[in-house]
């Protein structure tokens, strides 16, 4: 079986090659993203392996089907970029990698909280320049703060456990509360109560029609002044224009983003020599209380190893006509 691997960086190729050592699957690596422009590359392949910013809309899936592609093996957990209905109608099987390392993303969310709070990025620069002044670096104690976790699936659960260790008062929101957290007595609240009570809000729910732009001017208006918002989930959860207004009005005291709605044209590439053609993103970077990372929450050694192993397992399952619980349907 021949697989076209899109959005493939050298680190992906290394881990996929190791995971693929004992199979008869042939992997062909493309650094480009899968899109309407690049889908013609999939002729003569049986399957595609894709990542978070590959475009798997109806048009692309139609073209994949026309090129006789039968399987889409995602190398990620989120699948908001895939038109599952089109894939199902056209007979393409879709697999994802749901739980390669929830702690990697949870720990990155914590890194954003700690950096924004204690300003370690600024302190590092100051000390390098021999500036040991503390003015402007004051943080707050996490212990005793009310921390809200929206979405308590695999990543949310790992995140809650870490934040409990900091002594935070944790409240959660999820249409399907986690049994273990309920047993521990963790409180699940309505979004309205979460917005009213939380000092820190961290998003760990999927992007879908119910959650798109859930952080907007209406939800922000209900939040405490100076709230910290962390998004390591998907960029589309936050209406960035409203977040910018919230920053100007000091409603948002700290904003940590590992994902950005328009990240497709920016992230995972070295753009340091180019003029970034996204004025909203550029404006965001000018705020001293905003920290943006380029979708690196997942990027740990263990996570990459698990992504590669599970992707190959999914392709092997497809090849042998088996299904597994990582198969996605509309
Ligand atoms: P999961 O499927 O285990 O958990 C998602 C949870 O969100 C579920 O408990 C679900 O009931 C809940 N949920 C669904 N709709 C909701 C709503 N309207 N409000 C509140 N909660 C809701 O997914 P997992 O593995 O925890 O991943 C969460 C998200 O993290 C993914 O959807 C993905 O977008 C993102 N992610 C980001 C990565 C990064 O590198 N920054 C890497 C991996 C995932």
Coordinates of C-alpha atoms and ligand atoms in Angstrom, one line a residue:
X1 CA 0.0 0.0 0.0
X2 CA 1.3 3.5 -0.9
X3 CA 0.6 6.4 1.4
X4 CA 1.1 10.1 0.6
X5 CA 2.2 11.8 3.8
X6 CA 1.4 15.5 3.8
X7 CA 2.6 18.4 6.0
X8 CA 5.6 16.2 6.8
X9 CA 8.6 17.8 8.6
X10 CA 11.9 16.0 9.1
X11 CA 10.9 15.1 12.7
X12 CA 7.7 13.4 11.4
X13 CA 9.6 11.5 8.7
X14 CA 12.1 10.2 11.3
X15 CA 9.5 8.9 13.7
X16 CA 7.2 7.5 10.9
X17 CA 10.1 5.6 9.4
X18 CA 11.0 4.0 12.7
X19 CA 7.3 3.0 13.3
X20 CA 7.0 1.7 9.8
X21 CA 10.1 -0.6 10.0
X22 CA 8.3 -3.9 9.9
X23 CA 5.3 -3.3 7.6
X24 CA 5.0 -3.4 3.8
X25 CA 3.5 0.1 3.7
X26 CA 5.3 2.5 1.4
X27 CA 5.4 6.1 2.8
X28 CA 6.1 9.0 0.4
X29 CA 6.7 12.3 2.2
X30 CA 5.5 15.7 1.0
X31 CA 6.4 18.8 3.0
X32 CA 3.4 20.6 1.4
X33 CA 0.0 20.8 2.9
X34 CA -2.9 18.9 1.3
X35 CA -5.2 21.4 -0.4
X36 CA -7.1 21.9 -3.6
X37 CA -3.8 22.9 -5.2
X38 CA -1.8 19.8 -4.0
X39 CA -4.4 17.1 -4.1
X40 CA -3.2 16.1 -7.6
X41 CA -0.1 14.7 -5.9
X42 CA -2.3 11.8 -4.6
X43 CA -2.6 10.0 -7.9
X44 CA -1.2 6.5 -7.7
X45 CA -1.5 6.4 -3.9
X46 CA -4.0 4.3 -1.8
X47 CA -4.1 6.5 1.3
X48 CA -3.1 9.9 2.7
X49 CA -1.6 10.8 6.1
X50 CA -2.6 14.3 7.2
X51 CA -2.1 16.8 10.0
X52 CA -4.0 19.6 11.6
X53 CA -3.8 22.2 8.8
X54 CA -4.3 20.0 5.9
X55 CA -7.5 20.9 4.1
X56 CA -9.9 18.0 3.9
X57 CA -13.0 19.8 2.8
X58 CA -15.7 18.4 0.4
X59 CA -13.8 19.5 -2.8
X60 CA -10.5 17.9 -1.7
X61 CA -12.2 14.8 -0.6
X62 CA -14.1 14.5 -3.9
X63 CA -10.7 14.8 -5.7
X64 CA -9.1 12.2 -3.3
X65 CA -12.0 9.8 -4.1
X66 CA -11.5 10.5 -7.9
X67 CA -7.8 9.6 -7.4
X68 CA -8.9 6.3 -5.8
X69 CA -7.7 7.2 -2.3
X70 CA -9.6 5.0 0.2
X71 CA -8.2 6.0 3.6
X72 CA -7.4 9.3 5.4
X73 CA -5.1 8.6 8.4
X74 CA -4.9 11.7 10.5
X75 CA -1.8 12.2 12.6
X76 CA -3.7 14.3 15.2
X77 CA -6.6 14.1 17.6
X78 CA -8.8 16.9 16.4
X79 CA -10.7 16.4 13.1
X80 CA -12.4 19.7 12.6
X81 CA -10.6 20.1 9.3
X82 CA -12.2 16.9 7.8
X83 CA -15.6 16.8 6.1
X84 CA -16.6 13.5 7.6
X85 CA -19.9 13.4 5.8
X86 CA -18.2 13.8 2.4
X87 CA -15.7 11.1 3.3
X88 CA -18.4 8.7 4.4
X89 CA -20.5 9.3 1.3
X90 CA -17.6 8.8 -1.0
X91 CA -16.4 5.7 0.8
X92 CA -13.2 7.0 2.4
X93 CA -12.3 5.6 5.8
X94 CA -11.0 8.2 8.3
X95 CA -8.8 7.4 11.3
X96 CA -7.3 9.7 13.9
X97 CA -4.9 9.5 16.9
X98 CA -7.1 10.4 19.9
X99 CA -4.8 9.9 22.9
X100 CA -1.2 10.0 21.9
X101 CA -0.1 12.0 24.9
X102 CA -2.7 14.2 26.6
X103 CA -0.2 15.3 29.2
X104 CA 2.0 16.9 26.5
X105 CA -0.8 19.4 25.7
X106 CA -1.9 19.8 29.3
X107 CA 1.7 20.6 30.3
X108 CA 2.0 23.2 27.6
X109 CA -1.2 24.9 28.8
X110 CA 0.4 25.0 32.2
X111 CA 3.6 26.5 30.7
X112 CA 1.6 29.3 29.2
X113 CA -0.1 30.0 32.5
X114 CA 3.2 30.1 34.4
X115 CA 5.0 32.2 31.8
X116 CA 2.2 34.7 31.5
X117 CA 1.8 34.9 35.3
X118 CA 5.5 35.0 36.3
X119 CA 6.8 36.6 33.1
X120 CA 9.7 34.2 32.8
X121 CA 10.2 35.1 29.1
X122 CA 10.8 38.7 30.1
X123 CA 12.9 37.9 33.1
X124 CA 15.1 35.7 30.9
X125 CA 15.8 38.5 28.5
X126 CA 16.3 41.1 31.3
X127 CA 18.9 38.9 33.1
X128 CA 20.7 38.2 29.9
X129 CA 21.2 42.0 29.5
X130 CA 22.3 42.4 33.1
X131 CA 19.0 44.0 34.1
X132 CA 18.0 42.5 37.5
X133 CA 15.2 45.0 38.2
X134 CA 11.9 43.3 39.2
X135 CA 9.5 46.2 38.3
X136 CA 6.9 44.9 35.9
X137 CA 7.5 41.2 36.7
X138 CA 5.1 40.8 39.6
X139 CA 2.9 37.7 39.4
X140 CA 0.1 36.2 41.5
X141 CA -0.1 33.0 43.5
X142 CA -1.9 30.2 41.7
X143 CA -2.8 28.6 45.0
X144 CA -6.4 29.5 45.9
X145 CA -7.3 30.9 42.4
X146 CA -10.4 29.6 40.7
X147 CA -9.4 27.8 37.6
X148 CA -12.0 26.7 35.0
X149 CA -11.4 23.9 32.6
X150 CA -13.8 23.8 29.6
X151 CA -13.8 20.3 28.2
X152 CA -12.6 17.5 30.5
X153 CA -11.7 14.8 28.0
X154 CA -8.3 13.3 27.9
X155 CA -6.3 16.6 27.8
X156 CA -8.7 18.5 30.2
X157 CA -8.4 15.7 32.7
X158 CA -4.6 15.7 32.7
X159 CA -4.7 19.5 33.0
X160 CA -7.1 19.5 35.9
X161 CA -4.8 17.0 37.8
X162 CA -1.8 19.3 37.4
X163 CA -3.7 22.4 38.4
X164 CA -5.1 20.7 41.5
X165 CA -1.4 20.2 42.5
X166 CA -1.0 24.0 42.4
X167 CA -3.8 24.3 44.9
X168 CA -6.2 25.9 42.5
X169 CA -10.0 25.7 43.1
X170 CA -11.0 23.8 40.0
X171 CA -14.4 24.2 38.3
X172 CA -15.3 22.5 35.0
X173 CA -17.7 22.5 32.2
X174 CA -18.4 19.6 29.8
X175 CA -21.7 18.2 28.5
X176 CA -20.3 14.8 29.5
X177 CA -18.7 15.3 32.9
X178 CA -15.8 13.0 33.8
X179 CA -16.7 10.3 36.3
X180 CA -13.4 10.4 38.2
X181 CA -13.6 14.1 38.7
X182 CA -17.2 13.9 39.9
X183 CA -16.1 11.2 42.4
X184 CA -13.4 13.5 43.6
X185 CA -16.1 16.2 44.2
X186 CA -14.9 18.5 41.4
X187 CA -17.7 20.9 40.6
X188 CA -19.2 21.1 37.1
X189 CA -20.9 24.4 36.4
X190 CA -22.8 26.2 33.6
X191 CA -20.7 28.4 31.3
X192 CA -22.4 31.4 32.8
X193 CA -21.1 30.4 36.3
X194 CA -17.7 29.6 35.0
X195 CA -17.4 33.0 33.3
X196 CA -18.5 34.7 36.5
X197 CA -16.2 32.8 38.9
X198 CA -13.0 31.9 37.1
X199 CA -9.7 33.7 37.4
X200 CA -8.2 31.5 34.7
X201 CA -10.1 29.8 31.9
X202 CA -8.5 27.1 29.9
X203 CA -10.1 25.6 26.7
X204 CA -9.9 21.9 26.1
X205 CA -13.0 21.2 24.1
X206 CA -13.2 20.4 20.4
X207 CA -14.0 23.0 17.8
X208 CA -17.5 22.4 16.4
X209 CA -20.6 24.4 15.6
X210 CA -21.4 24.7 19.3
X211 CA -18.0 25.9 20.4
X212 CA -16.9 28.1 17.5
X213 CA -16.1 31.6 18.8
X214 CA -17.3 30.7 22.3
X215 CA -14.9 33.3 23.6
X216 CA -16.6 36.4 22.1
X217 CA -17.7 39.8 23.3
X218 CA -20.8 38.3 25.1
X219 CA -18.9 35.7 27.0
X220 CA -16.1 38.1 27.8
X221 CA -18.6 40.6 29.2
X222 CA -19.6 38.0 31.8
X223 CA -16.0 37.3 32.9
X224 CA -14.0 38.9 35.8
X225 CA -11.9 41.9 34.9
X226 CA -8.3 40.7 34.3
X227 CA -9.2 37.1 33.5
X228 CA -6.5 34.8 32.1
X229 CA -7.6 32.9 29.0
X230 CA -5.6 29.9 27.7
X231 CA -6.4 28.2 24.4
X232 CA -4.4 25.1 23.4
X233 CA -7.3 23.5 21.7
X234 CA -8.3 25.0 18.3
X235 CA -8.0 28.7 17.2
X236 CA -11.6 28.9 16.1
X237 CA -12.8 28.7 19.8
X238 CA -11.7 32.4 20.2
X239 CA -13.1 35.3 18.2
X240 CA -9.8 37.1 18.0
X241 CA -11.3 40.5 17.1
X242 CA -13.4 40.4 20.3
X243 CA -10.3 39.2 22.3
X244 CA -8.4 42.2 21.0
X245 CA -11.2 44.5 22.2
X246 CA -11.1 42.6 25.6
X247 CA -7.3 43.2 25.8
X248 CA -7.7 46.9 25.1
X249 CA -10.5 47.2 27.7
X250 CA -8.3 45.2 30.2
X251 CA -11.1 42.6 30.6
X252 CA -8.5 40.1 29.5
X253 CA -5.5 40.4 31.8
X254 CA -3.5 37.6 30.1
X255 CA -4.0 35.7 26.9
X256 CA -2.1 32.5 26.1
X257 CA -2.6 30.9 22.7
X258 CA -1.0 27.9 21.2
X259 CA -3.6 27.9 18.3
X260 CA -4.9 30.7 16.1
X261 CA -7.9 30.6 13.8
X262 CA -5.9 31.6 10.7
X263 CA -2.8 29.6 11.7
X264 CA -2.9 27.6 8.5
X265 CA -0.9 30.2 6.6
X266 CA 1.6 30.8 9.4
X267 CA 2.3 27.9 11.8
X268 CA 4.9 25.2 11.4
X269 CA 7.0 27.4 8.9
X270 CA 9.9 29.7 9.4
X271 CA 8.4 33.1 8.4
X272 CA 11.1 35.2 10.1
X273 CA 12.3 36.6 6.8
X274 CA 8.9 37.5 5.4
X275 CA 6.3 40.2 6.1
X276 CA 3.5 38.4 7.8
X277 CA 0.3 39.4 5.9
X278 CA -2.1 39.1 8.9
X279 CA -2.5 42.4 10.7
X280 CA -4.7 40.9 13.4
X281 CA -2.1 38.4 14.3
X282 CA 0.6 41.1 14.2
X283 CA -1.5 43.3 16.5
X284 CA -1.9 40.4 18.9
X285 CA 1.8 40.1 19.2
X286 CA 2.3 43.7 20.3
X287 CA 0.5 43.2 23.7
X288 CA 2.8 42.6 26.6
X289 CA 0.3 40.2 28.2
X290 CA -0.2 38.0 25.2
X291 CA 1.8 34.9 24.6
X292 CA 1.5 33.0 21.4
X293 CA 3.2 29.7 20.6
X294 CA 2.9 28.0 17.2
X295 CA 0.8 24.9 17.9
X296 CA 3.5 23.1 19.8
X297 CA 1.4 21.7 22.6
X298 CA 1.6 18.2 21.2
X299 CA 5.4 18.5 20.4
X300 CA 7.2 16.2 22.8
X301 CA 9.3 13.1 22.1
X302 CA 6.7 10.7 23.5
X303 CA 3.8 12.3 21.7
X304 CA 5.6 12.1 18.3
X305 CA 6.5 8.5 18.9
X306 CA 2.9 7.6 19.8
X307 CA 1.5 9.6 16.8
X308 CA 3.8 7.7 14.4
X309 CA 3.0 4.3 16.0
X310 CA -0.7 4.8 16.0
X311 CA -0.8 6.2 12.5
X312 CA 1.0 3.1 11.2
X313 CA -1.4 0.9 13.2
X314 CA -4.4 2.7 11.7
X315 CA -3.0 2.2 8.2
X316 CA -2.3 -1.4 8.9
X317 CA -5.8 -1.9 10.2
X318 CA -7.2 -0.3 7.0
X319 CA -4.9 -2.4 4.9
X320 CA -6.1 -5.6 6.4
X321 CA -9.8 -4.6 6.3
X322 CA -10.2 -4.3 10.0
X323 CA -11.8 -1.4 11.8
X324 CA -10.8 0.0 15.2
X325 CA -12.1 2.5 17.8
X326 CA -10.0 5.3 16.2
X327 CA -12.1 5.3 13.1
X328 CA -14.3 8.4 12.6
X329 CA -17.7 8.7 11.2
X330 CA -20.0 11.7 10.6
Ligands
LIG1 P1 -11.4 14.5 24.0 O1 -12.3 14.1 22.9 O2 -10.8 13.5 24.9 O3 -12.1 15.6 25.0 C1 -12.9 16.7 24.5 C2 -13.9 16.9 25.6 O4 -14.6 18.1 25.3 C3 -14.9 15.8 25.8 O5 -15.0 15.4 27.2 C4 -16.2 16.5 25.3 O6 -17.4 16.0 26.0 C5 -15.9 17.9 25.6 N1 -16.8 18.8 24.9 C6 -17.4 18.6 23.7 N2 -18.2 19.7 23.5 C7 -18.0 20.6 24.5 C8 -18.6 21.9 24.8 N3 -19.4 22.5 24.0 N4 -18.2 22.5 25.9 C9 -17.3 21.9 26.8 N5 -16.8 20.6 26.6 C10 -17.2 20.0 25.4 O7 -10.3 15.4 23.3 P2 -8.8 15.7 23.8 O8 -7.8 14.7 23.4 O9 -8.9 16.1 25.3 O10 -8.4 17.0 23.0 C11 -9.1 18.3 23.2 C12 -8.8 19.2 22.0 O11 -7.4 19.6 22.1 C13 -8.9 18.6 20.7 O12 -10.2 18.8 20.1 C14 -7.9 19.3 19.9 O13 -8.6 20.4 19.2 C15 -6.9 19.9 20.9 N6 -5.6 19.4 20.7 C16 -4.6 20.4 20.6 C17 -3.2 20.0 20.5 C18 -2.1 21.0 20.4 O14 -1.0 20.6 20.0 N7 -2.3 22.2 20.8 C19 -2.9 18.6 20.3 C20 -4.0 17.7 20.5 C21 -5.3 18.1 20.7

